[in-house]
Coordinates of N, CA and C in Angstrom, one line a residue:
X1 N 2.6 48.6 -12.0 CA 1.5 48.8 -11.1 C 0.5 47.6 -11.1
X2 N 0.1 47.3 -12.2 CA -1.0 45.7 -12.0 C -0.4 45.1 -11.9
X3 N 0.8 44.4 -11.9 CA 1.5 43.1 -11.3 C 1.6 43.4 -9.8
X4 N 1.5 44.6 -9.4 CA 1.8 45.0 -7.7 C 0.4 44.6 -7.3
X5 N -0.4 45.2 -8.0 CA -2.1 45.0 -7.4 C -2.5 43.9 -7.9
X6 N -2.3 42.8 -8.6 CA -2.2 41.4 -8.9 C -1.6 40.9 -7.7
X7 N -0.3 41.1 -7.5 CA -0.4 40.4 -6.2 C -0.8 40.6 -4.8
X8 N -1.0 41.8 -4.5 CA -2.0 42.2 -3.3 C -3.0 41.2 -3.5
X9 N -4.1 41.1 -4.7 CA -4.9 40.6 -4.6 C -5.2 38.9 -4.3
X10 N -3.8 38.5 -4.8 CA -4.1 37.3 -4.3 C -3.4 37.0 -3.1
X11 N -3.2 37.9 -2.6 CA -2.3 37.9 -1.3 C -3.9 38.1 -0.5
X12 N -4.8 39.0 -0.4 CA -6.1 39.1 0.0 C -6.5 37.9 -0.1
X13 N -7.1 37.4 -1.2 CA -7.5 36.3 -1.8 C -7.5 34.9 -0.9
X14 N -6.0 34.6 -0.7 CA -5.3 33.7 -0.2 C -6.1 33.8 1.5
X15 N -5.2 35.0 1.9 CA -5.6 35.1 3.6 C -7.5 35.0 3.6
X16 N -7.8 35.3 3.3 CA -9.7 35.0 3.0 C -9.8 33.6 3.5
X17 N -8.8 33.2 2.1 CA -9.4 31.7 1.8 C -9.2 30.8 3.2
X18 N -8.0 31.1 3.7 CA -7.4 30.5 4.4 C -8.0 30.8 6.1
X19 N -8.8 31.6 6.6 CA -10.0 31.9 7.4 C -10.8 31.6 7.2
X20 N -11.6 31.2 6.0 CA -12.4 30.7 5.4 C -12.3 29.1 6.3
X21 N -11.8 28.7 5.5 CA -11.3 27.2 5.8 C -10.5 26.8 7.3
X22 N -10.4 27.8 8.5 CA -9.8 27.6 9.6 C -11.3 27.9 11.1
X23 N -12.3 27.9 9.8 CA -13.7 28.0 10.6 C -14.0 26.7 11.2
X24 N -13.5 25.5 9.9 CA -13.7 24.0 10.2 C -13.0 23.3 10.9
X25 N -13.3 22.3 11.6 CA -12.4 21.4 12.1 C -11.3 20.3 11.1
X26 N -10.7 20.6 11.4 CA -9.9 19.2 10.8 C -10.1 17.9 11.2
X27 N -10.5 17.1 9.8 CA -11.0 15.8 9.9 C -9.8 14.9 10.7
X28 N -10.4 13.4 11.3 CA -9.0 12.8 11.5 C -9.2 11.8 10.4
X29 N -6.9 11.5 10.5 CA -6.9 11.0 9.0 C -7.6 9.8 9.2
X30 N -8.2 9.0 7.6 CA -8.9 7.7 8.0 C -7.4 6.8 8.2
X31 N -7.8 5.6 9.0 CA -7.2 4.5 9.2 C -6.4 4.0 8.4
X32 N -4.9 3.3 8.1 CA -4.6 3.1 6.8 C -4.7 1.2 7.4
X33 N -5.3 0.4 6.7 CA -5.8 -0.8 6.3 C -4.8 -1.3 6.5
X34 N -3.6 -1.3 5.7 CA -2.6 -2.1 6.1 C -2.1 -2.1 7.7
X35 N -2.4 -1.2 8.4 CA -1.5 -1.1 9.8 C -2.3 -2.2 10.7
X36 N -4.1 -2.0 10.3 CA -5.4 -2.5 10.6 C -5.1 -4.3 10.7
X37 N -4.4 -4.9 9.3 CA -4.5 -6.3 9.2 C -3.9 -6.9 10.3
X38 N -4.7 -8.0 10.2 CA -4.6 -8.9 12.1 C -5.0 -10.1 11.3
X39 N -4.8 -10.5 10.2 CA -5.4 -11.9 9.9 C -4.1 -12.6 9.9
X40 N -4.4 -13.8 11.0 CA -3.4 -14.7 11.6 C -3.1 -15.6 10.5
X41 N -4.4 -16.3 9.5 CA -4.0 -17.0 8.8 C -2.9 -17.0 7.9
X42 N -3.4 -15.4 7.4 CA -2.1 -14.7 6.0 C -0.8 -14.8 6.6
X43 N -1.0 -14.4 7.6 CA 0.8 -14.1 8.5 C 1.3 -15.5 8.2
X44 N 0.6 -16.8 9.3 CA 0.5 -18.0 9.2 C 1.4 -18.4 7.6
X45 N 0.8 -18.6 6.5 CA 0.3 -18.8 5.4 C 1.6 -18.3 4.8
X46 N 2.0 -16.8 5.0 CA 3.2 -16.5 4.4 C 4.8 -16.9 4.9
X47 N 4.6 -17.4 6.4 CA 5.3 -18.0 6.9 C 6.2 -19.3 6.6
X48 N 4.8 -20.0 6.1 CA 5.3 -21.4 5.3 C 5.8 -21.2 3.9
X49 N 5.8 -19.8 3.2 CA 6.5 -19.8 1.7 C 7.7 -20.2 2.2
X50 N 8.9 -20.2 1.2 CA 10.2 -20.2 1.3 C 10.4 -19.0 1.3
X51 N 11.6 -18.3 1.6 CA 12.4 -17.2 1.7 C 12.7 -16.2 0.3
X52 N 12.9 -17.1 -0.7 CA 12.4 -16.4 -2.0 C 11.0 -15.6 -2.3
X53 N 10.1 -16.9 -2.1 CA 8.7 -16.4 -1.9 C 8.5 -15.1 -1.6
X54 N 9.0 -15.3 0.2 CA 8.3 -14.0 0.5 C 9.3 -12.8 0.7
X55 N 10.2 -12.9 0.2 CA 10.7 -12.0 0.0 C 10.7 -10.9 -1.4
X56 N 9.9 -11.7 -2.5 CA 9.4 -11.1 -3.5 C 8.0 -10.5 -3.1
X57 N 7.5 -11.0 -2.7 CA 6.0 -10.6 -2.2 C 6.2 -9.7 -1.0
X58 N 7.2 -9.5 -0.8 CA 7.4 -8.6 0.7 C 7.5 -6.9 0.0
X59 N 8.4 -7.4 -1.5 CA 9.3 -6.1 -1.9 C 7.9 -5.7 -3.0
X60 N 7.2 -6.5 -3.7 CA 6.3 -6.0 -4.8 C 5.2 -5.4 -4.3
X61 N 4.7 -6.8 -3.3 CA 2.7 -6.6 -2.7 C 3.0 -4.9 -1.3
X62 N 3.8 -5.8 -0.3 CA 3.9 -4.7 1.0 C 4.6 -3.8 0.9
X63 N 5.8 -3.5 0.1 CA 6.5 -2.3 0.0 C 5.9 -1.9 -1.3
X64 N 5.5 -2.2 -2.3 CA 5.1 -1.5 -3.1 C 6.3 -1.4 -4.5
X65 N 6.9 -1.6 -4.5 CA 8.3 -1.8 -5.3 C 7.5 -2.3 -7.0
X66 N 8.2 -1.7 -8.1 CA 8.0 -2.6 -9.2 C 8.9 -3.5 -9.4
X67 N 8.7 -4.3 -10.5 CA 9.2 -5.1 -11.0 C 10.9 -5.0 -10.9
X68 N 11.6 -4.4 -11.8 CA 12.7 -3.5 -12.1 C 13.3 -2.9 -11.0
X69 N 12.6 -1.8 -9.4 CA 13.4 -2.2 -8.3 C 13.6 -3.7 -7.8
X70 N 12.6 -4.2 -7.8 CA 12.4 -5.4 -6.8 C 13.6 -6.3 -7.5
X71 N 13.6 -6.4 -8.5 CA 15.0 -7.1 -9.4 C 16.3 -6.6 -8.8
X72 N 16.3 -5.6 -8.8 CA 18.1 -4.7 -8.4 C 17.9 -4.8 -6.9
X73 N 16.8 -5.1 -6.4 CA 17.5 -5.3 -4.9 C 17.4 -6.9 -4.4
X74 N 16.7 -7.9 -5.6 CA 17.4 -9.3 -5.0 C 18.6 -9.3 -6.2
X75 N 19.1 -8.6 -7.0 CA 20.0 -8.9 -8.1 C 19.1 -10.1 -9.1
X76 N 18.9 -9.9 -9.7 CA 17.8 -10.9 -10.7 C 17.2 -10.3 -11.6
X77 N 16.6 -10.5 -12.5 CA 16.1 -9.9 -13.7 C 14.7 -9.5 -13.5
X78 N 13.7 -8.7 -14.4 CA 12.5 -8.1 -13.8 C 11.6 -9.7 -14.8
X79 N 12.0 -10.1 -15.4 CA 10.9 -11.1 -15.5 C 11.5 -11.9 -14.8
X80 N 12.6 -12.5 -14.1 CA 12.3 -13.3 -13.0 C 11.8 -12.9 -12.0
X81 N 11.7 -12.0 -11.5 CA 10.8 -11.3 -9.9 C 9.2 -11.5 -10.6
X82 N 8.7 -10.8 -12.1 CA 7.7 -11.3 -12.6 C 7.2 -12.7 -12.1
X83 N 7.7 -13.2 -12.7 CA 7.4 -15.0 -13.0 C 7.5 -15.4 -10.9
X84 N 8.2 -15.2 -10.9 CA 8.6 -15.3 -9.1 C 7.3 -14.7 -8.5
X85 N 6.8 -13.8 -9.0 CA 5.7 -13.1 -8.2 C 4.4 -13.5 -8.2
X86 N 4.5 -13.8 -9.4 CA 2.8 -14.6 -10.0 C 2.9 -16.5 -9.3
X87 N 4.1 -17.2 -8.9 CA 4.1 -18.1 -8.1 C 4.2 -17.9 -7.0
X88 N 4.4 -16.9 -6.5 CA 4.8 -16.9 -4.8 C 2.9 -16.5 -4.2
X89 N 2.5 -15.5 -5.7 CA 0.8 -15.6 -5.1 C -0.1 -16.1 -4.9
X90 N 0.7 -17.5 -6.2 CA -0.2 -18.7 -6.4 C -0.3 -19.5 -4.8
X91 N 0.9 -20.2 -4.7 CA 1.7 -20.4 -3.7 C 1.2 -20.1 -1.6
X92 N 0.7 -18.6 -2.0 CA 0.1 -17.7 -0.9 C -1.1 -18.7 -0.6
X93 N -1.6 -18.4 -1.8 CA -3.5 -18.5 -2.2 C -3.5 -19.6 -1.8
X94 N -3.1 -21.0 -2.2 CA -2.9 -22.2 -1.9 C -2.9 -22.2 -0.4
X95 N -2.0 -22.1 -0.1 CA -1.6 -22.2 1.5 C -2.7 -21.4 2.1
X96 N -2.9 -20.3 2.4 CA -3.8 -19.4 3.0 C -5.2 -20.4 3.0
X97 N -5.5 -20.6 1.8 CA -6.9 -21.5 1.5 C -7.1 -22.8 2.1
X98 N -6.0 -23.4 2.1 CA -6.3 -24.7 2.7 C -6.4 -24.6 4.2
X99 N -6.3 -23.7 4.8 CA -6.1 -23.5 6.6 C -6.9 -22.6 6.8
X100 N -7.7 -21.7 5.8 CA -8.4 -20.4 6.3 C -9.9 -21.4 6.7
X101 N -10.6 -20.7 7.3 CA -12.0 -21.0 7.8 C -12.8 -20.7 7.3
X102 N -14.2 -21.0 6.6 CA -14.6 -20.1 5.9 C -15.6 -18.9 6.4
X103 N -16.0 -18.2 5.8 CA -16.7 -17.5 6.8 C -18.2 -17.5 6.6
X104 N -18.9 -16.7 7.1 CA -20.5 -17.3 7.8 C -20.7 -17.9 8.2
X105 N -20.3 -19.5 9.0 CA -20.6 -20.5 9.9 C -21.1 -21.4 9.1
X106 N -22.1 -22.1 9.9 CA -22.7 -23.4 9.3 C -23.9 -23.1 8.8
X107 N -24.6 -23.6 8.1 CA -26.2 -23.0 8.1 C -26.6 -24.4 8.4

C-alpha cells in the first residue's frame, strides 16, 4: 500500500509540476555561433591551407572529433593528427593575420 500511494504521489507531484511550468512561455533557443560565422577572411584563410591542413582542422576544431577519432578516419596516428593540428593552427593564425584588417579604424 505505500509504494501504491508513493506513486500516486508523485504521479500528483509530476502533473502539478508540469502545469506549473506550462503557465510560461517557452524561451526561443539562443543562436548557435557557429551557424552565425560570416567572417570571409577565416573562410578565405582556410582555403589557402593544404588539404591535410584543413582537413584535420575540419575533423578536430568544426566537427569536434578527438584526437584518436580524427586519426582512424584519416588512417594515421593520434600524435600525428596532434602534431598536424597544432601546425595546421599555426598555419591558420599566420594566414588569417596577414590579410585580416584590423579592427577599430584609424585613430
Amino acid at each position: 500500500m505505500t509504494a501504491t500511494n508513493t506513486a500516486h504521489n508523485v504521479t500528483r507531484s509530476t502533473r502539478r509540476h508540469r502545469a506549473f511550468l506550462g503557465r510560461f512561455p517557452m524561451p526561443e533557443p539562443a543562436p548557435d555561433p557557429a551557424e552565425q560565422f560570416s567572417d570571409g577572411g577565416a573562410v578565405a584563410a582556410m582555403g589557402r591551407l593544404s588539404l591535410d591542413d584543413q582537413r584535420v582542422l575540419t575533423l578536430c576544431v568544426l566537427e569536434g572529433l578527438g584526437e584518436r577519432e580524427a586519426a582512424a578516419v584519416l588512417g594515421v596516428r593520434p600524435g600525428t593528427v596532434k602534431s598536424r593540428l597544432h601546425r595546421a593552427k599555426a598555419r591558420l593564425h599566420q594566414r588569417y593575420t596577414a590579410t585580416a584588417e584590423p579592427l577599430g579604424g584609424a585613430l
